[in-house]
N, CA, C and O atoms as a GROMACS GRO file, in nm:
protein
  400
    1UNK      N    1  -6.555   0.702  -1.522
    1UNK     CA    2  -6.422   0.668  -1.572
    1UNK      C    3  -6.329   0.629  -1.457
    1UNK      O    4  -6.283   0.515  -1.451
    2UNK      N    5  -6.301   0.721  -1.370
    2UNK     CA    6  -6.215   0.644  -1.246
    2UNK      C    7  -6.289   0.563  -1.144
    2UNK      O    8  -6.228   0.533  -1.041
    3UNK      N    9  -6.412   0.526  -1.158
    3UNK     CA   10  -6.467   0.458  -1.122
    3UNK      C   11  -6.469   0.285  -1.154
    3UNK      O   12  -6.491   0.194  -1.074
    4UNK      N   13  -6.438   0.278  -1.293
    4UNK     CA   14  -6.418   0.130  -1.360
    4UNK      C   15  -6.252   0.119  -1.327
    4UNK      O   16  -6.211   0.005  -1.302
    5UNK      N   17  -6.150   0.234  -1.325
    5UNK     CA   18  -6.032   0.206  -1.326
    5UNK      C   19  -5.983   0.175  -1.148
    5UNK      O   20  -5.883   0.105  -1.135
    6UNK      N   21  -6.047   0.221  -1.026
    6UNK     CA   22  -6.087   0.188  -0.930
    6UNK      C   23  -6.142   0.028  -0.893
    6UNK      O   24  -6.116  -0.049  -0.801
    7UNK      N   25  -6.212   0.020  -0.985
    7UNK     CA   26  -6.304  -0.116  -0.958
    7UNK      C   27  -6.212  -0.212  -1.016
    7UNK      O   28  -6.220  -0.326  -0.971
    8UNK      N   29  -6.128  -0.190  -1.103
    8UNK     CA   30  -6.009  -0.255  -1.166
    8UNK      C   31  -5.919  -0.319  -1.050
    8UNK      O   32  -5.903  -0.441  -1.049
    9UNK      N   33  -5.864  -0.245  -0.959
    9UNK     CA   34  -5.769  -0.272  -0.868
    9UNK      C   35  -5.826  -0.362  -0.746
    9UNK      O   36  -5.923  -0.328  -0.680
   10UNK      N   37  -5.745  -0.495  -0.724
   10UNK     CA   38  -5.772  -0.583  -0.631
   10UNK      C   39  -5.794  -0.524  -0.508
   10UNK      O   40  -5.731  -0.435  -0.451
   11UNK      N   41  -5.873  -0.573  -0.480
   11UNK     CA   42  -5.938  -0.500  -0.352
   11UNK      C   43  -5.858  -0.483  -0.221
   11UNK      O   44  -5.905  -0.408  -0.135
   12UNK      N   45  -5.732  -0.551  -0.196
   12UNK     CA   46  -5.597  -0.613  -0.094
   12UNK      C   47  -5.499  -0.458  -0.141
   12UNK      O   48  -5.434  -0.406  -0.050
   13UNK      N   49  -5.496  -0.416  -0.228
   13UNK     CA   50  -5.413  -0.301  -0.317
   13UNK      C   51  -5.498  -0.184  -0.251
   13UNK      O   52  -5.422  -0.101  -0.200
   14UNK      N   53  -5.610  -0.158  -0.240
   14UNK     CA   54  -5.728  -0.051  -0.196
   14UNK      C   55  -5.722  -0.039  -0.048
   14UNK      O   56  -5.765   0.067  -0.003
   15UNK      N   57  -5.671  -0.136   0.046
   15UNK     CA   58  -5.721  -0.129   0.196
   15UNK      C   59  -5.643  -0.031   0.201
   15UNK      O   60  -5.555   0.011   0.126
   16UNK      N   61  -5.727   0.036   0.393
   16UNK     CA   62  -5.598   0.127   0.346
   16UNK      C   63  -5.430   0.090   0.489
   16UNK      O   64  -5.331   0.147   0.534
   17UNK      N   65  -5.494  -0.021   0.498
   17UNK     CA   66  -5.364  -0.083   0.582
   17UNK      C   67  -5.267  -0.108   0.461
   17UNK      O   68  -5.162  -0.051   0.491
   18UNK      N   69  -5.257  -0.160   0.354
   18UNK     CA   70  -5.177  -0.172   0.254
   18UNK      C   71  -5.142  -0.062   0.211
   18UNK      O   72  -5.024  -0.043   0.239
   19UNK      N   73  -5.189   0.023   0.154
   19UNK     CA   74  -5.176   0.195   0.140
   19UNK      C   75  -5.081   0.273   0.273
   19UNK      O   76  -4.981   0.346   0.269
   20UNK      N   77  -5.137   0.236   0.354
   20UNK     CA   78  -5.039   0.291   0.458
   20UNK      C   79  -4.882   0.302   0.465
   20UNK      O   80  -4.804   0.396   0.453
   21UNK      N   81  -4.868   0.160   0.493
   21UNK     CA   82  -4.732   0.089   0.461
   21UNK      C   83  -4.651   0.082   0.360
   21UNK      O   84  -4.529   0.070   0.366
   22UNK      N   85  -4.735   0.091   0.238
   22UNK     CA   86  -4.683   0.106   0.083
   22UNK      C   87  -4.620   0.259   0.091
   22UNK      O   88  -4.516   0.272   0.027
   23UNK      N   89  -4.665   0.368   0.157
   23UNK     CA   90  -4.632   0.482   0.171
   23UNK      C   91  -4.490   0.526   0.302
   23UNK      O   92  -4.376   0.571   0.299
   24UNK      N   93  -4.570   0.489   0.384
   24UNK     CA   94  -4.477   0.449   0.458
   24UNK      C   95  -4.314   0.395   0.426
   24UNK      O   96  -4.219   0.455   0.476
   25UNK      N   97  -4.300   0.295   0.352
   25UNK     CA   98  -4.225   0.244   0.296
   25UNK      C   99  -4.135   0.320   0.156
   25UNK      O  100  -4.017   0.321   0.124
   26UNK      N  101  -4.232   0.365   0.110
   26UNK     CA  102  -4.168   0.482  -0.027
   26UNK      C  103  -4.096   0.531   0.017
   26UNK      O  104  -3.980   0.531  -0.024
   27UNK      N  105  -4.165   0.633   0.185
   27UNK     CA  106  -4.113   0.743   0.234
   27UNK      C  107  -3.973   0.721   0.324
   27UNK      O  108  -3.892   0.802   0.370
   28UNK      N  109  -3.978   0.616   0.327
   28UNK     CA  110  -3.866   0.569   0.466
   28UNK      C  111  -3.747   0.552   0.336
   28UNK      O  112  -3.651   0.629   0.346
   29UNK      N  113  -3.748   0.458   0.219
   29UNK     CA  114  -3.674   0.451   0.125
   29UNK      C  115  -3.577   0.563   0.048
   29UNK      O  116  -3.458   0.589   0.031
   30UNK      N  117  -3.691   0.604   0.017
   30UNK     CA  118  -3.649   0.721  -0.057
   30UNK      C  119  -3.596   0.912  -0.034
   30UNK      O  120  -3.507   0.988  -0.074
   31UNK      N  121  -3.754   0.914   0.081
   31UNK     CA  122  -3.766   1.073   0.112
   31UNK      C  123  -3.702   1.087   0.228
   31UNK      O  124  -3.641   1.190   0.254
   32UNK      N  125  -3.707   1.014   0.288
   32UNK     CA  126  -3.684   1.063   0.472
   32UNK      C  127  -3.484   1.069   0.446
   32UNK      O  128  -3.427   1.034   0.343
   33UNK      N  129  -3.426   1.115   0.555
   33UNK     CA  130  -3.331   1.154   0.539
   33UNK      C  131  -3.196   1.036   0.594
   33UNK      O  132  -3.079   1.053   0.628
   34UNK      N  133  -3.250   0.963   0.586
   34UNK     CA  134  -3.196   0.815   0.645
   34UNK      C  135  -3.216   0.751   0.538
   34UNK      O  136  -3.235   0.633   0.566
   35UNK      N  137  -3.224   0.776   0.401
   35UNK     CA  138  -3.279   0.709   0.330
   35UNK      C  139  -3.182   0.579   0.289
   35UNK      O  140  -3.090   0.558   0.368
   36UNK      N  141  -3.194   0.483   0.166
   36UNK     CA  142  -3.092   0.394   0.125
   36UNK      C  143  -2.986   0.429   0.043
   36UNK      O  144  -2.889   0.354   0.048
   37UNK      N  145  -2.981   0.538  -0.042
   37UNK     CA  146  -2.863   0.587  -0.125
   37UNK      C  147  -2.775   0.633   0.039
   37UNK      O  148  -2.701   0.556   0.099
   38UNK      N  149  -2.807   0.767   0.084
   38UNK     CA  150  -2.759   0.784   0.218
   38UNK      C  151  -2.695   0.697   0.306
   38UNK      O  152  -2.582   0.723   0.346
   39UNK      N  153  -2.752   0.601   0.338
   39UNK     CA  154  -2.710   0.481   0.381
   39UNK      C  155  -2.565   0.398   0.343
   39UNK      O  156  -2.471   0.370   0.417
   40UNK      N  157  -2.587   0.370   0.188
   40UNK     CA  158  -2.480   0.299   0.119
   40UNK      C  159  -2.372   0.407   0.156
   40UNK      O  160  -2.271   0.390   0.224
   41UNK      N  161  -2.401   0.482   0.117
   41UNK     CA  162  -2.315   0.590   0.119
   41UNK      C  163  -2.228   0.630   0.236
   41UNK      O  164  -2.116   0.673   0.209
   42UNK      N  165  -2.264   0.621   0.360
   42UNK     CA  166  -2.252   0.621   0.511
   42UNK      C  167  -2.143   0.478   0.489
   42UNK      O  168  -2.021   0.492   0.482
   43UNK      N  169  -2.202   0.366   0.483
   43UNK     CA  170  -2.098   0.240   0.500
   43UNK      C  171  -1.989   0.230   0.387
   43UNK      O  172  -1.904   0.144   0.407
   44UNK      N  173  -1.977   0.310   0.266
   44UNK     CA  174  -1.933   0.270   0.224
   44UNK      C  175  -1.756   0.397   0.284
   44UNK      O  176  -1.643   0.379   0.238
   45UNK      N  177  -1.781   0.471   0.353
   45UNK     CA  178  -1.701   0.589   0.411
   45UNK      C  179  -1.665   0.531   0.506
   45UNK      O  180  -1.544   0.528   0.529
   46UNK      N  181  -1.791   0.441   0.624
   46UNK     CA  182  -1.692   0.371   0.749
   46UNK      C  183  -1.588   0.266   0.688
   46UNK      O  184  -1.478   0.246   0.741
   47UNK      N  185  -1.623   0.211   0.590
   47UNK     CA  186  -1.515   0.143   0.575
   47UNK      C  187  -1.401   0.194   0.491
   47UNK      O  188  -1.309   0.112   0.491
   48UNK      N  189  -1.380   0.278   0.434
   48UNK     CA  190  -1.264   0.348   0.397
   48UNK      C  191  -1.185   0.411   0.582
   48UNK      O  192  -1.064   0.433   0.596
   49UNK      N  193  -1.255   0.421   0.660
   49UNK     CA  194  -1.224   0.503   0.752
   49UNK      C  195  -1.168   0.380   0.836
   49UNK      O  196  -1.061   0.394   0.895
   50UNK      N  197  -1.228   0.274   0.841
   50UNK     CA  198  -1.179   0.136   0.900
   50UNK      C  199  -1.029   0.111   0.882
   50UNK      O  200  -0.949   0.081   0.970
   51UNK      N  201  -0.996   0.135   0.708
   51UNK     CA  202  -0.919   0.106   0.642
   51UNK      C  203  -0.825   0.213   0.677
   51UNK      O  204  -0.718   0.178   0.727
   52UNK      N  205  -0.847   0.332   0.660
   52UNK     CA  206  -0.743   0.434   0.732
   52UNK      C  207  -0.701   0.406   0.877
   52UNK      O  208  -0.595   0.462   0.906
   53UNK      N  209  -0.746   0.345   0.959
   53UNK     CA  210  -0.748   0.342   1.088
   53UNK      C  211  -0.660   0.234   1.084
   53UNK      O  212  -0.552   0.260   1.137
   54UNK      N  213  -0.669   0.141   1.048
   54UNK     CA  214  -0.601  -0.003   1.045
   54UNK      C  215  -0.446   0.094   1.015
   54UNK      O  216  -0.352   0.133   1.085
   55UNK      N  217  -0.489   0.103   0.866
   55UNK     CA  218  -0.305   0.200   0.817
   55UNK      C  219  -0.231   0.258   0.913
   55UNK      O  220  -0.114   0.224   0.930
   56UNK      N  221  -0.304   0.375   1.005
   56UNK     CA  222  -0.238   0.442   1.110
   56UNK      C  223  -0.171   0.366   1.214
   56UNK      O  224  -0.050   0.364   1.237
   57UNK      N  225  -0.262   0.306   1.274
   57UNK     CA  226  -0.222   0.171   1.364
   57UNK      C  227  -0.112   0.110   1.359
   57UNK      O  228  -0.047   0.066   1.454
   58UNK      N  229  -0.081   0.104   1.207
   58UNK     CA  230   0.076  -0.005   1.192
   58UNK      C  231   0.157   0.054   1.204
   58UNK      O  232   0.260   0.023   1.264
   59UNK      N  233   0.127   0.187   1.135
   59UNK     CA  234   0.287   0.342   1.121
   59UNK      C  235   0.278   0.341   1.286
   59UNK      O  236   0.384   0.316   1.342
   60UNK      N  237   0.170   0.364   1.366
   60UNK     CA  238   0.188   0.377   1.480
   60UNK      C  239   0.289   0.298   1.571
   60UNK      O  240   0.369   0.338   1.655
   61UNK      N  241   0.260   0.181   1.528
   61UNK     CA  242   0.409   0.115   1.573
   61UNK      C  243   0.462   0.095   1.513
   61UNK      O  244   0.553   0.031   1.566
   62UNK      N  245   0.480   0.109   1.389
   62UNK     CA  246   0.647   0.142   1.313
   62UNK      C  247   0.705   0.234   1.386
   62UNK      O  248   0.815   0.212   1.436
   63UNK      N  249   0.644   0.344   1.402
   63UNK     CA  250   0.766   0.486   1.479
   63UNK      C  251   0.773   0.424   1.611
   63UNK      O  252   0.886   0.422   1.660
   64UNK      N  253   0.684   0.376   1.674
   64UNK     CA  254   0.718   0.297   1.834
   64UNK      C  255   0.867   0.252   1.815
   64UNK      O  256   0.963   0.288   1.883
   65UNK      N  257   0.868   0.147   1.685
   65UNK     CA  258   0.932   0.024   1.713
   65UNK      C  259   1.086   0.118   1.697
   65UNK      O  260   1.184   0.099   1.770
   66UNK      N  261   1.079   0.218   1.588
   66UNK     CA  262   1.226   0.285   1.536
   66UNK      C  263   1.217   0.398   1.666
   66UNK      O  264   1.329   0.445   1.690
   67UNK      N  265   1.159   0.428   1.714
   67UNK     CA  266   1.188   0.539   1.830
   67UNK      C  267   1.241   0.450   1.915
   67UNK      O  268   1.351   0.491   1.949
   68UNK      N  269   1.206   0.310   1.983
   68UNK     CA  270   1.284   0.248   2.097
   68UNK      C  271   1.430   0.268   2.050
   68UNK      O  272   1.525   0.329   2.099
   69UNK      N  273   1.410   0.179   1.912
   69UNK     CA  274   1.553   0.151   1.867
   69UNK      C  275   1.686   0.280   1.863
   69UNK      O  276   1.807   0.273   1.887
   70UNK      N  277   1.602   0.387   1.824
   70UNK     CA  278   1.688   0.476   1.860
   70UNK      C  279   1.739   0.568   1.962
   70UNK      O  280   1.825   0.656   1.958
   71UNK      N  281   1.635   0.510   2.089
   71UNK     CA  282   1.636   0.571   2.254
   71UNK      C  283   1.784   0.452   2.238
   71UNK      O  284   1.895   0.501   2.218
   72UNK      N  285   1.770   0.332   2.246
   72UNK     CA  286   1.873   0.225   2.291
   72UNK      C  287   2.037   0.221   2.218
   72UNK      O  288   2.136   0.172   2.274
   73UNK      N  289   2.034   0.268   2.117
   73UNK     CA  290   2.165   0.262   2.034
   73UNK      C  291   2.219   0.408   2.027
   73UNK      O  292   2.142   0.504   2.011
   74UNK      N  293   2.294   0.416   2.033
   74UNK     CA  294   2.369   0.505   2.080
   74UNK      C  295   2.422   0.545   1.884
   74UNK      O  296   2.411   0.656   1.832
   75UNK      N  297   2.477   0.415   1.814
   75UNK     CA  298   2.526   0.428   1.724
   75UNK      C  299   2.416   0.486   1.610
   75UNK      O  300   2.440   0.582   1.537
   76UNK      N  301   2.304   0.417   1.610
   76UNK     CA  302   2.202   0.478   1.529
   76UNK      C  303   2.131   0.606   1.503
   76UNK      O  304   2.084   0.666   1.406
   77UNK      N  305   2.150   0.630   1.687
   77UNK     CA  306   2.150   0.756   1.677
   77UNK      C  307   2.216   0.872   1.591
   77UNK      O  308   2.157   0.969   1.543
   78UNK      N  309   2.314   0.851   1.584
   78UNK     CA  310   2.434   0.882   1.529
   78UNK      C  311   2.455   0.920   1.410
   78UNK      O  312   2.486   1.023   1.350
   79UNK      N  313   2.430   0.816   1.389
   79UNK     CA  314   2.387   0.792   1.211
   79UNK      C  315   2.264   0.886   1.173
   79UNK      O  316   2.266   0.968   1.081
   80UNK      N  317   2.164   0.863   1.252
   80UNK     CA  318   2.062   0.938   1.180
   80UNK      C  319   2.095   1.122   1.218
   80UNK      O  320   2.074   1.222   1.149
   81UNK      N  321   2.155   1.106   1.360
   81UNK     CA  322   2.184   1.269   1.342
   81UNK      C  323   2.256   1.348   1.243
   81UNK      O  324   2.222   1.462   1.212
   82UNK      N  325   2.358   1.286   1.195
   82UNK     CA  326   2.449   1.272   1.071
   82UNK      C  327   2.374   1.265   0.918
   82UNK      O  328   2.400   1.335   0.820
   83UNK      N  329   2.328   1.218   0.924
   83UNK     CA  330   2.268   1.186   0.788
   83UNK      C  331   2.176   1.244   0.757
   83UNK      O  332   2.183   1.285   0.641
   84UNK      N  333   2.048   1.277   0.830
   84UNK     CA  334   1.930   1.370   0.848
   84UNK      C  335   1.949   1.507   0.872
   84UNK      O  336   1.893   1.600   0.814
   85UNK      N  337   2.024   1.511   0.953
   85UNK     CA  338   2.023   1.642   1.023
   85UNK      C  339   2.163   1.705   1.028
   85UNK      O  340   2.167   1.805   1.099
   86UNK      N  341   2.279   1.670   0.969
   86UNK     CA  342   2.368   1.694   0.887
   86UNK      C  343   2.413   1.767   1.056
   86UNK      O  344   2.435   1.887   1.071
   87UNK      N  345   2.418   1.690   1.142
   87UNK     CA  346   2.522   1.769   1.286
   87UNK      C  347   2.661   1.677   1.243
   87UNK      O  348   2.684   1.578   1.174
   88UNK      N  349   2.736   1.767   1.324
   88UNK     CA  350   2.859   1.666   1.326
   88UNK      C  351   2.950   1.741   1.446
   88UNK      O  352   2.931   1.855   1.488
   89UNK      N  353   3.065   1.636   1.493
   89UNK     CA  354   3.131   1.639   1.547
   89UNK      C  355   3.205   1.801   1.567
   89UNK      O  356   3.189   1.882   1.475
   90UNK      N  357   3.287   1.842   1.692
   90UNK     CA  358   3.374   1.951   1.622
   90UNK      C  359   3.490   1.934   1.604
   90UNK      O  360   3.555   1.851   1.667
   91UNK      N  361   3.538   2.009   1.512
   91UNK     CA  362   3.694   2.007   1.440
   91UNK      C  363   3.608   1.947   1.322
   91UNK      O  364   3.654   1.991   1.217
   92UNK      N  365   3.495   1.860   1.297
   92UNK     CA  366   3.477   1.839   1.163
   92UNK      C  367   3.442   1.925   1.076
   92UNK      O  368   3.413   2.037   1.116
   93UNK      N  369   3.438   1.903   0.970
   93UNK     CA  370   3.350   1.971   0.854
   93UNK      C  371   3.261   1.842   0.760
   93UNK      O  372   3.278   1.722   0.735
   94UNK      N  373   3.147   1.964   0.724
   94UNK     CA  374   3.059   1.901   0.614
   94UNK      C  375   3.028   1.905   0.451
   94UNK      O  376   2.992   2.008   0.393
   95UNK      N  377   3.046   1.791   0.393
   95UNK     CA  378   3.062   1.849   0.255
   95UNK      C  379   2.902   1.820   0.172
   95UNK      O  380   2.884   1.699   0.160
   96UNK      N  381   2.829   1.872   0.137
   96UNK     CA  382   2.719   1.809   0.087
   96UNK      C  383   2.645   1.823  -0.043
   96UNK      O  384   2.564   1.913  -0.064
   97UNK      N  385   2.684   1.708  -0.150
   97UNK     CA  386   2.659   1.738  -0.237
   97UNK      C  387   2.502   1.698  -0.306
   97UNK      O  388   2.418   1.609  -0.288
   98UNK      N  389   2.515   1.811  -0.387
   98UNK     CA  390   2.372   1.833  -0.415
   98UNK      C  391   2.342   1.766  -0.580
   98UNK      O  392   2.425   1.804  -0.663
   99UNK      N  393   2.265   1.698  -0.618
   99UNK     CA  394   2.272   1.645  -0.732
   99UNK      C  395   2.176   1.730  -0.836
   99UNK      O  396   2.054   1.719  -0.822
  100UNK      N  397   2.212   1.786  -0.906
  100UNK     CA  398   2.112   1.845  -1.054
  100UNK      C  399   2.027   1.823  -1.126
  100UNK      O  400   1.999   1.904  -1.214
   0.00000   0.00000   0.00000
């Protein structure tokens, strides 16, 4: 019985250089730990991470560009100490209303 189902199979399918490689190949695909789901999976994270990296990069010089601006102006400064950080002058007072 597995003898006719043997004798069935092209003889190129039987070597065992084809067998080798056919295995070989399963194993590299599927089992080994490098496999192709793994893989996709790996590139599809560097490029989210690409994409984060790019993002950071720009804020990175956004705060560059508003930190010069506010080393150089004296008035902006000002403003933002005021407005953010609610300092003020003395003899002043602060009124700050809070919305509900």
């Amino acid at each position: 019985m597995i003898n006719k189902v043997f004798n069935r199979i092209p003889p190129f399918f039987r070597s065992f250089y084809f067998l080798a490689i056919f295995f070989f190949l399963v194993w590299m695909l599927f089992f080994d730990s490098n496999d192709i789901i793994t893989q996709s999976r790996l590139s599809g994270k560097l490029s989210e991470l690409k994409q984060a990296r790019s993002f950071y990069e720009e804020k990175i010089i956004e705060v560059k560009n508003d930190r010069e601006a506010l080393l150089n102006d004296k008035n902006l400064l000002e403003k933002i100490a005021r407005e953010k950080y609610f300092m003020k002058k003395s003899g002043e007072e602060i009124f700050v209303l809070v919305e509900e």
